[in-house]
Tab-separated table of C-alpha atoms in Angstrom:
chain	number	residue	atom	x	y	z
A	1	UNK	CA	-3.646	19.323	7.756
A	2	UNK	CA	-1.658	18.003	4.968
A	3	UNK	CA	-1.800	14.886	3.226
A	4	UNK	CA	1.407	13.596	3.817
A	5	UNK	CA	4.502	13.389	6.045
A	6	UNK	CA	8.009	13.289	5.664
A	7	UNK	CA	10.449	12.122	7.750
A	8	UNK	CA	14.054	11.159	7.473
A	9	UNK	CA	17.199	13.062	5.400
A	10	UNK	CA	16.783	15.682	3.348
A	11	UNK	CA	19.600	13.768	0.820
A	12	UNK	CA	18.306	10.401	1.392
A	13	UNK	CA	16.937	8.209	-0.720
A	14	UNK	CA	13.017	8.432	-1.076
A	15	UNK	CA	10.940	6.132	-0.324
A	16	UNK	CA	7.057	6.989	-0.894
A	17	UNK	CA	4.472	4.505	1.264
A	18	UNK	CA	1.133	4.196	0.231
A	19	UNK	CA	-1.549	2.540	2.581
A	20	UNK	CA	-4.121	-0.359	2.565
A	21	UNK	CA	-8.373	0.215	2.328
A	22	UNK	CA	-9.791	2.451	4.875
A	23	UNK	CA	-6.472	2.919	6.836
A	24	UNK	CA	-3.845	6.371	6.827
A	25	UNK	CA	-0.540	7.014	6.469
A	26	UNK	CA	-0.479	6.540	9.930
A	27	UNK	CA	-0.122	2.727	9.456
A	28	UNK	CA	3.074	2.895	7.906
A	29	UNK	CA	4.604	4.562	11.723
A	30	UNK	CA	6.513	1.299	12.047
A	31	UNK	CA	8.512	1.698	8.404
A	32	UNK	CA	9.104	5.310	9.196
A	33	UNK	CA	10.179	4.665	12.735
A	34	UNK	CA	13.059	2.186	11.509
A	35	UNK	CA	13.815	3.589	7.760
A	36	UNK	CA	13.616	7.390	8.526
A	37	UNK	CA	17.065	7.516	9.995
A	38	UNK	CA	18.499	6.022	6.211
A	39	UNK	CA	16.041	7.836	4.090
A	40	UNK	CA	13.779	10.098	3.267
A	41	UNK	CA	10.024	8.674	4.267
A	42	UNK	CA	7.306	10.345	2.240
A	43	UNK	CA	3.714	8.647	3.466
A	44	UNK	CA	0.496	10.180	1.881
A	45	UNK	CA	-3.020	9.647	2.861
A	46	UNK	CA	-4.753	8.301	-0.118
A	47	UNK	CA	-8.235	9.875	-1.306
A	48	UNK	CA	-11.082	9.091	0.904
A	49	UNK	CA	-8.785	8.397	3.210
A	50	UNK	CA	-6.914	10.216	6.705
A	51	UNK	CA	-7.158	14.229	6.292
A	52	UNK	CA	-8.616	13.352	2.494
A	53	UNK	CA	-11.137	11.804	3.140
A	54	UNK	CA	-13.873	14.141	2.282
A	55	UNK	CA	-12.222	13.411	-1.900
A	56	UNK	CA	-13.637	10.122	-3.404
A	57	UNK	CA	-11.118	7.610	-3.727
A	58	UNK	CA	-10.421	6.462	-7.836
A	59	UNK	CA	-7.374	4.331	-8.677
A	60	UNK	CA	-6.705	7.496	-10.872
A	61	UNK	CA	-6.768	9.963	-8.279
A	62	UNK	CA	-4.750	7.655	-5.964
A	63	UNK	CA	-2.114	7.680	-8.839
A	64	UNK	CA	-1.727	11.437	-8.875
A	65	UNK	CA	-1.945	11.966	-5.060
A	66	UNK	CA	1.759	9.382	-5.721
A	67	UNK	CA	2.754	11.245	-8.793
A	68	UNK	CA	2.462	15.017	-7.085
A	69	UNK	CA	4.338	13.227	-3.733
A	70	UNK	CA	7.192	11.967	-5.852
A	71	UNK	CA	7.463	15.169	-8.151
A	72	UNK	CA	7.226	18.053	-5.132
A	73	UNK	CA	8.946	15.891	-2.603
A	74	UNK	CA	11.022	13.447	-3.965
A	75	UNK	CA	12.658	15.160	-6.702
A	76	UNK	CA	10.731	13.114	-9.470
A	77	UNK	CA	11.509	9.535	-8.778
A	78	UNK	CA	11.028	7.151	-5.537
A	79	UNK	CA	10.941	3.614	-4.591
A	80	UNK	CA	7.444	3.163	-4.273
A	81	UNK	CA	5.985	1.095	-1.316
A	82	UNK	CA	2.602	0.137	-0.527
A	83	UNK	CA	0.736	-2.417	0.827
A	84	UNK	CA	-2.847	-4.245	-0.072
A	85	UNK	CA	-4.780	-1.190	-1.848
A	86	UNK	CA	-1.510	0.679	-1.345
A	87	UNK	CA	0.176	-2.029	-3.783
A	88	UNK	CA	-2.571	-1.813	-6.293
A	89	UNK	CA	-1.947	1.935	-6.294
A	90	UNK	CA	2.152	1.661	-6.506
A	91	UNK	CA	1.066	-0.801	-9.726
A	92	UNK	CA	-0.953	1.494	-11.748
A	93	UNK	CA	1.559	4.503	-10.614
A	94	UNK	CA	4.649	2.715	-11.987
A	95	UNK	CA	2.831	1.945	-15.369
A	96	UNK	CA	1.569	5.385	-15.425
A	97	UNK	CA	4.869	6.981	-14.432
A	98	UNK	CA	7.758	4.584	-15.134
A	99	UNK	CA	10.265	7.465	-14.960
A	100	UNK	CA	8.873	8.280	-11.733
A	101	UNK	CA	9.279	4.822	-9.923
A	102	UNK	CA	12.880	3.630	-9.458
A	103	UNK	CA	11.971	0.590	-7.724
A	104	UNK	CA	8.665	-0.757	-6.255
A	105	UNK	CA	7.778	-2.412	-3.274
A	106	UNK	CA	4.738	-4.796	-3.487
A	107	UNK	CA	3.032	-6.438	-0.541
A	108	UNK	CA	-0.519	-8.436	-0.501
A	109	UNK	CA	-1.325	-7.870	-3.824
A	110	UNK	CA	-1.682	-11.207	-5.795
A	111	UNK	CA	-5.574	-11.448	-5.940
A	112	UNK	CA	-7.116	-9.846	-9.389
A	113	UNK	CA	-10.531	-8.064	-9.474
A	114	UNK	CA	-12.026	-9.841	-11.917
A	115	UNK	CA	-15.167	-12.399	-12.376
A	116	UNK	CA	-16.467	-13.730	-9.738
A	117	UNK	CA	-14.099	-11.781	-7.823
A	118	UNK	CA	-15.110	-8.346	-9.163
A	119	UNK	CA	-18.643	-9.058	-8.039
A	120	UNK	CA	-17.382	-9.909	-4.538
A	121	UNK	CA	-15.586	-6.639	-4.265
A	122	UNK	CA	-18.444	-4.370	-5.634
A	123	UNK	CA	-20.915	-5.571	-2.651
A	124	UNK	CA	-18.618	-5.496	-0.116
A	125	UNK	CA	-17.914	-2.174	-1.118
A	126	UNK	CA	-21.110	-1.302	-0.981
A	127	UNK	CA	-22.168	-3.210	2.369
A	128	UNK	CA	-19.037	-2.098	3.987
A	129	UNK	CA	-19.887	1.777	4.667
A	130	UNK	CA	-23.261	0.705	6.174
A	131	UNK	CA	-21.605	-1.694	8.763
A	132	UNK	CA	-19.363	1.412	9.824
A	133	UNK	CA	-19.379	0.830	13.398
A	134	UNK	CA	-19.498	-3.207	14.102
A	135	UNK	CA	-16.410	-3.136	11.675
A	136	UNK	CA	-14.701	-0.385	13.395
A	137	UNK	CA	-14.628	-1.923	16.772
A	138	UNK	CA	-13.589	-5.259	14.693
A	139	UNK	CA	-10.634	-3.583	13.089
A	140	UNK	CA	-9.632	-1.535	16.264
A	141	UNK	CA	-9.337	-4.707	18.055
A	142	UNK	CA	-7.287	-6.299	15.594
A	143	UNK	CA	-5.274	-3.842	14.955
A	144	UNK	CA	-4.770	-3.414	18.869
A	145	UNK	CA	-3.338	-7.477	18.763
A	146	UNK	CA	-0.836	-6.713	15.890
A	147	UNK	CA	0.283	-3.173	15.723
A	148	UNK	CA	3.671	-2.144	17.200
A	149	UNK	CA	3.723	0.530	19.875
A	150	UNK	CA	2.752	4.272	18.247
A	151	UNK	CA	0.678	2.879	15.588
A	152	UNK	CA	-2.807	3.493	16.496
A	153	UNK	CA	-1.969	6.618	18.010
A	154	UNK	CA	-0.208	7.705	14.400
A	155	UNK	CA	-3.741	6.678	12.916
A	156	UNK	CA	-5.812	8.380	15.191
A	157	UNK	CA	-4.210	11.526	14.812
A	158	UNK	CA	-5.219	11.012	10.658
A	159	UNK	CA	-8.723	10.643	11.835
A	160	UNK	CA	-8.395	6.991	12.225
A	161	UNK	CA	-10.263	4.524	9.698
A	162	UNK	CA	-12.339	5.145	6.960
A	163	UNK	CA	-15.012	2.430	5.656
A	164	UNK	CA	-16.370	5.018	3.382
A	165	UNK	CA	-12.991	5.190	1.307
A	166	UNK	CA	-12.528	0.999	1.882
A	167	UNK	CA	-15.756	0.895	-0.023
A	168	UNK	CA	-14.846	3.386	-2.477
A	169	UNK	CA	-12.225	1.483	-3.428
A	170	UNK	CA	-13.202	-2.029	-3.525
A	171	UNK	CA	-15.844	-0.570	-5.686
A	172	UNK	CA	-13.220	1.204	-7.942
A	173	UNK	CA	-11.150	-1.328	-8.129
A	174	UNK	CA	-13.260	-4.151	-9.650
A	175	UNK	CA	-12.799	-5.393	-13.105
A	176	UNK	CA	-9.141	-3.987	-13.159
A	177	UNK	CA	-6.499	-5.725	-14.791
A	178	UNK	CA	-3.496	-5.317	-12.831
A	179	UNK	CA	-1.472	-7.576	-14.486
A	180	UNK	CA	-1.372	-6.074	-17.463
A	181	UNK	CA	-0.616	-2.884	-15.600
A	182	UNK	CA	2.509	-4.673	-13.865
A	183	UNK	CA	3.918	-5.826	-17.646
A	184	UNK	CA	3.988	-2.178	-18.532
A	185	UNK	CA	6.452	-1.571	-15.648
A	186	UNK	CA	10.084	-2.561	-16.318
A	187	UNK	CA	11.795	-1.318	-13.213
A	188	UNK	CA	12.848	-3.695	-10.123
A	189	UNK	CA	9.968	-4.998	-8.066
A	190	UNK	CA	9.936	-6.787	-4.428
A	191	UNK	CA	6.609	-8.615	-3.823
A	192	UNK	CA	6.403	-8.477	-0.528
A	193	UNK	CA	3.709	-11.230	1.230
A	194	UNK	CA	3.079	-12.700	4.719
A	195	UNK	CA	3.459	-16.452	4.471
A	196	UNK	CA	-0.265	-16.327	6.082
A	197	UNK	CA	-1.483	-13.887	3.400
A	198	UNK	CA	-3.164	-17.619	1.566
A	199	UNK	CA	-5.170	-16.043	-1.159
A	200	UNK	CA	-2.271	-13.323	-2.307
A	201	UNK	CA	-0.001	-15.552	-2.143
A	202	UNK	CA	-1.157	-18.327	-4.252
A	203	UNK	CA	-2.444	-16.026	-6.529
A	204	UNK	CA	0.787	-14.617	-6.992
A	205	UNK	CA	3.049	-16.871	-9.729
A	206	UNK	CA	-0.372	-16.155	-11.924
A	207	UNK	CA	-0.026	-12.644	-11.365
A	208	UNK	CA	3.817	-11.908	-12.327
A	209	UNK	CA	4.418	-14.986	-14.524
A	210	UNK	CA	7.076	-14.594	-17.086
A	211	UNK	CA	7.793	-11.244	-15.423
A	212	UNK	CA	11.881	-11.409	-14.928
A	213	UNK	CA	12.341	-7.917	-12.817
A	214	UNK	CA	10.577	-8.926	-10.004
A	215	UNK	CA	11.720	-10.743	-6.819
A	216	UNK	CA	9.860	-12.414	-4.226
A	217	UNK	CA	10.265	-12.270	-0.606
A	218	UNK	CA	7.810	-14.181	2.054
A	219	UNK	CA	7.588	-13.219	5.458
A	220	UNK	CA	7.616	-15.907	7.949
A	221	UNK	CA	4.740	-15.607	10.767
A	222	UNK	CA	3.577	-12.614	8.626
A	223	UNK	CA	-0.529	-12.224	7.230
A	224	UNK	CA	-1.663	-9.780	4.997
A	225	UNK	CA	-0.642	-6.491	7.441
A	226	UNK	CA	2.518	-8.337	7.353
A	227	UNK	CA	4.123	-4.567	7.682
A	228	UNK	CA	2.244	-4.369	10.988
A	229	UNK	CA	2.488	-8.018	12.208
A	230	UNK	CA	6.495	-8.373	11.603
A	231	UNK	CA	7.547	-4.322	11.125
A	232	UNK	CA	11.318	-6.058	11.422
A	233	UNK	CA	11.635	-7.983	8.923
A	234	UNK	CA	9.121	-5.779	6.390
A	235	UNK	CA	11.618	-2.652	7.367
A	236	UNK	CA	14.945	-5.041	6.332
A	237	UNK	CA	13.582	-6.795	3.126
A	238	UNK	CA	12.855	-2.874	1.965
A	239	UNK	CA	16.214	-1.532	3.430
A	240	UNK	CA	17.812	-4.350	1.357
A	241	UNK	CA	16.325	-4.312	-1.594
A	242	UNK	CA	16.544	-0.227	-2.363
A	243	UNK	CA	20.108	-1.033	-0.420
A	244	UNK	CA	20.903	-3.412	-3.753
A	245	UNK	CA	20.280	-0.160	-6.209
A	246	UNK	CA	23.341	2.402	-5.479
C-alpha cells in the first residue's frame, strides 16, 4: 500500500498534511473531506507510522518522507500542514527545504523538548510501547468522542495506531531545538492551537518571539486534536490563510 494519498485537483494548490504521534494519514479525513474539492490534498503516513510502520521513525526521515511528497507530487513546493508531531516535522522540513515550503501550517506545537522536558519525553517514549493495549482502548475511545464521521474508519484502513512509532518519536524528538529550526524558515506561518491546548499554547509567544512571518490563530472550544475536535473551523483558518497567497 502506499504511503500517501492524494485527493483533490490535479491544478490545485498543494497542500501536504502530516500527522500527530502514533496516528496515520487517516486522521487528517476531515481536512481532505472539506479542502479536496479546492486543492490538491497530499497526506503521508510518517515512518513508524500507518503502512510505514515497520521503518523507525527519525525527525530526519520524517523530513524526507515530506521532501519526496512535495517533489514527486506537488511539483516541488506545498503549504505544509501538520499537527502535534506532524508540526514538529513541517518545522524541521521548512528549515531543511525553504524552497520547498510556500507556506506552513502549525498546530499544537509550542512545547520544546528540552530539560526537564526532554527527560519526560524519553520515558514516555519508552513506557509507551509496553502499555500498547490499555492505551489503545484509551485513545480509541477518545478518539470515538471527538472524531467526525469517516475518521476512524480512514485510520483503520492505515492499520490504525501505532505506540511503537509514538515512542519512537518522543524518544527522537528530545533535546531538539525547534526554535531555532523555526528562525531558519522565512516563509508565512499559521500557528494553529485549540484554545484548550494549555501547555502549547502558553508556550507559544516563547517559541516564535520576535518572529514577524508568523500569524496566530486560536480555535475556540478546540484542544490539542483541535483538527479533529472543530474540523470547521481548522479546514477555514487553512483555506484562508493559503487563500491570502495568490
Amino acid at each position: 500500500m502506499n504511503t500517501l494519498e492524494i485527493t483533490g485537483p490535479s491544478d490545485g494548490r498543494s497542500l501536504v498534511f502530516v500527522h500527530g504521534a502514533g496516528a496515520n494519514l487517516g486522521m487528517w479525513h476531515p481536512q481532505v473531506e472539506r479542502l479536496s474539492g479546492q486543492f490538491r490534498c497530499i497526506a503521508i503516513d510518517l515512518p513508524g507510522h500507518g503502512v510505514a510502520r515497520a521503518s523507525r521513525f527519525t525527525l530526519e526521515a520524517g523530513v524526507e518522507a515530506v521532501r519526496r511528497a512535495i517533489d514527486e507530487h506537488a511539483g516541488g513546493a506545498a503549504t505544509v500542514v501538520g499537527l502535534s508531531l506532524g508540526a514538529y516535522v513541517g518545522i524541521a522540513t521548512a528549515a531543511a527545504h525553504p524552497e520547498r515550503v510556500s507556506a506552513l501550517v502549525s498546530s499544537g506545537a509550542g512545547v520544546e523538548f528540552q530539560g526537564l522536558t526532554a527527560w519526560v519525553n524519553r520515558f514516555q517514549g519508552l513506557v509507551m510501547p509496553l502499555a500498547g493495549p490499555l492505551l489503545n482502548r484509551m485513545a480509541a475511545k477518545s478518539l470515538a468522542r471527538i472524531a467526525p464521521p469517516g475518521t476512524e474508519e480512514a485510520l483503520e484502513k492505515r492499520g490504525n495506531l501505532s505506540l511503537k512509532g509514538a515512542g519512537q518519536a518522543l524518544r527522537d524528538l528530545a533535546g531538539r531545538d525547534f526554535r531555532s529550526l523555526l528562525l531558519q524558515y522565512h516563509g508565512p506561518v499559521l500557528a494553529l492551537m485549540g484554545v484548550r491546548d494549555k501547555h502549547n499554547v502558553a508556550a507559544l509567544p516563547t517559541m516564535i518571539e520576535g518572529m514577524a512571518n508568523v500569524e496566530v490563530e486560536i480555535i475556540q472550544d478546540g484542544g490539542h486534536s483541535c483538527s479533529l475536535s472543530q474540523p470547521d473551523a481548522f479546514s477555514d483558518a487553512i483555506r484562508v490563510f493559503v487563500g491570502q497567497r495568490n
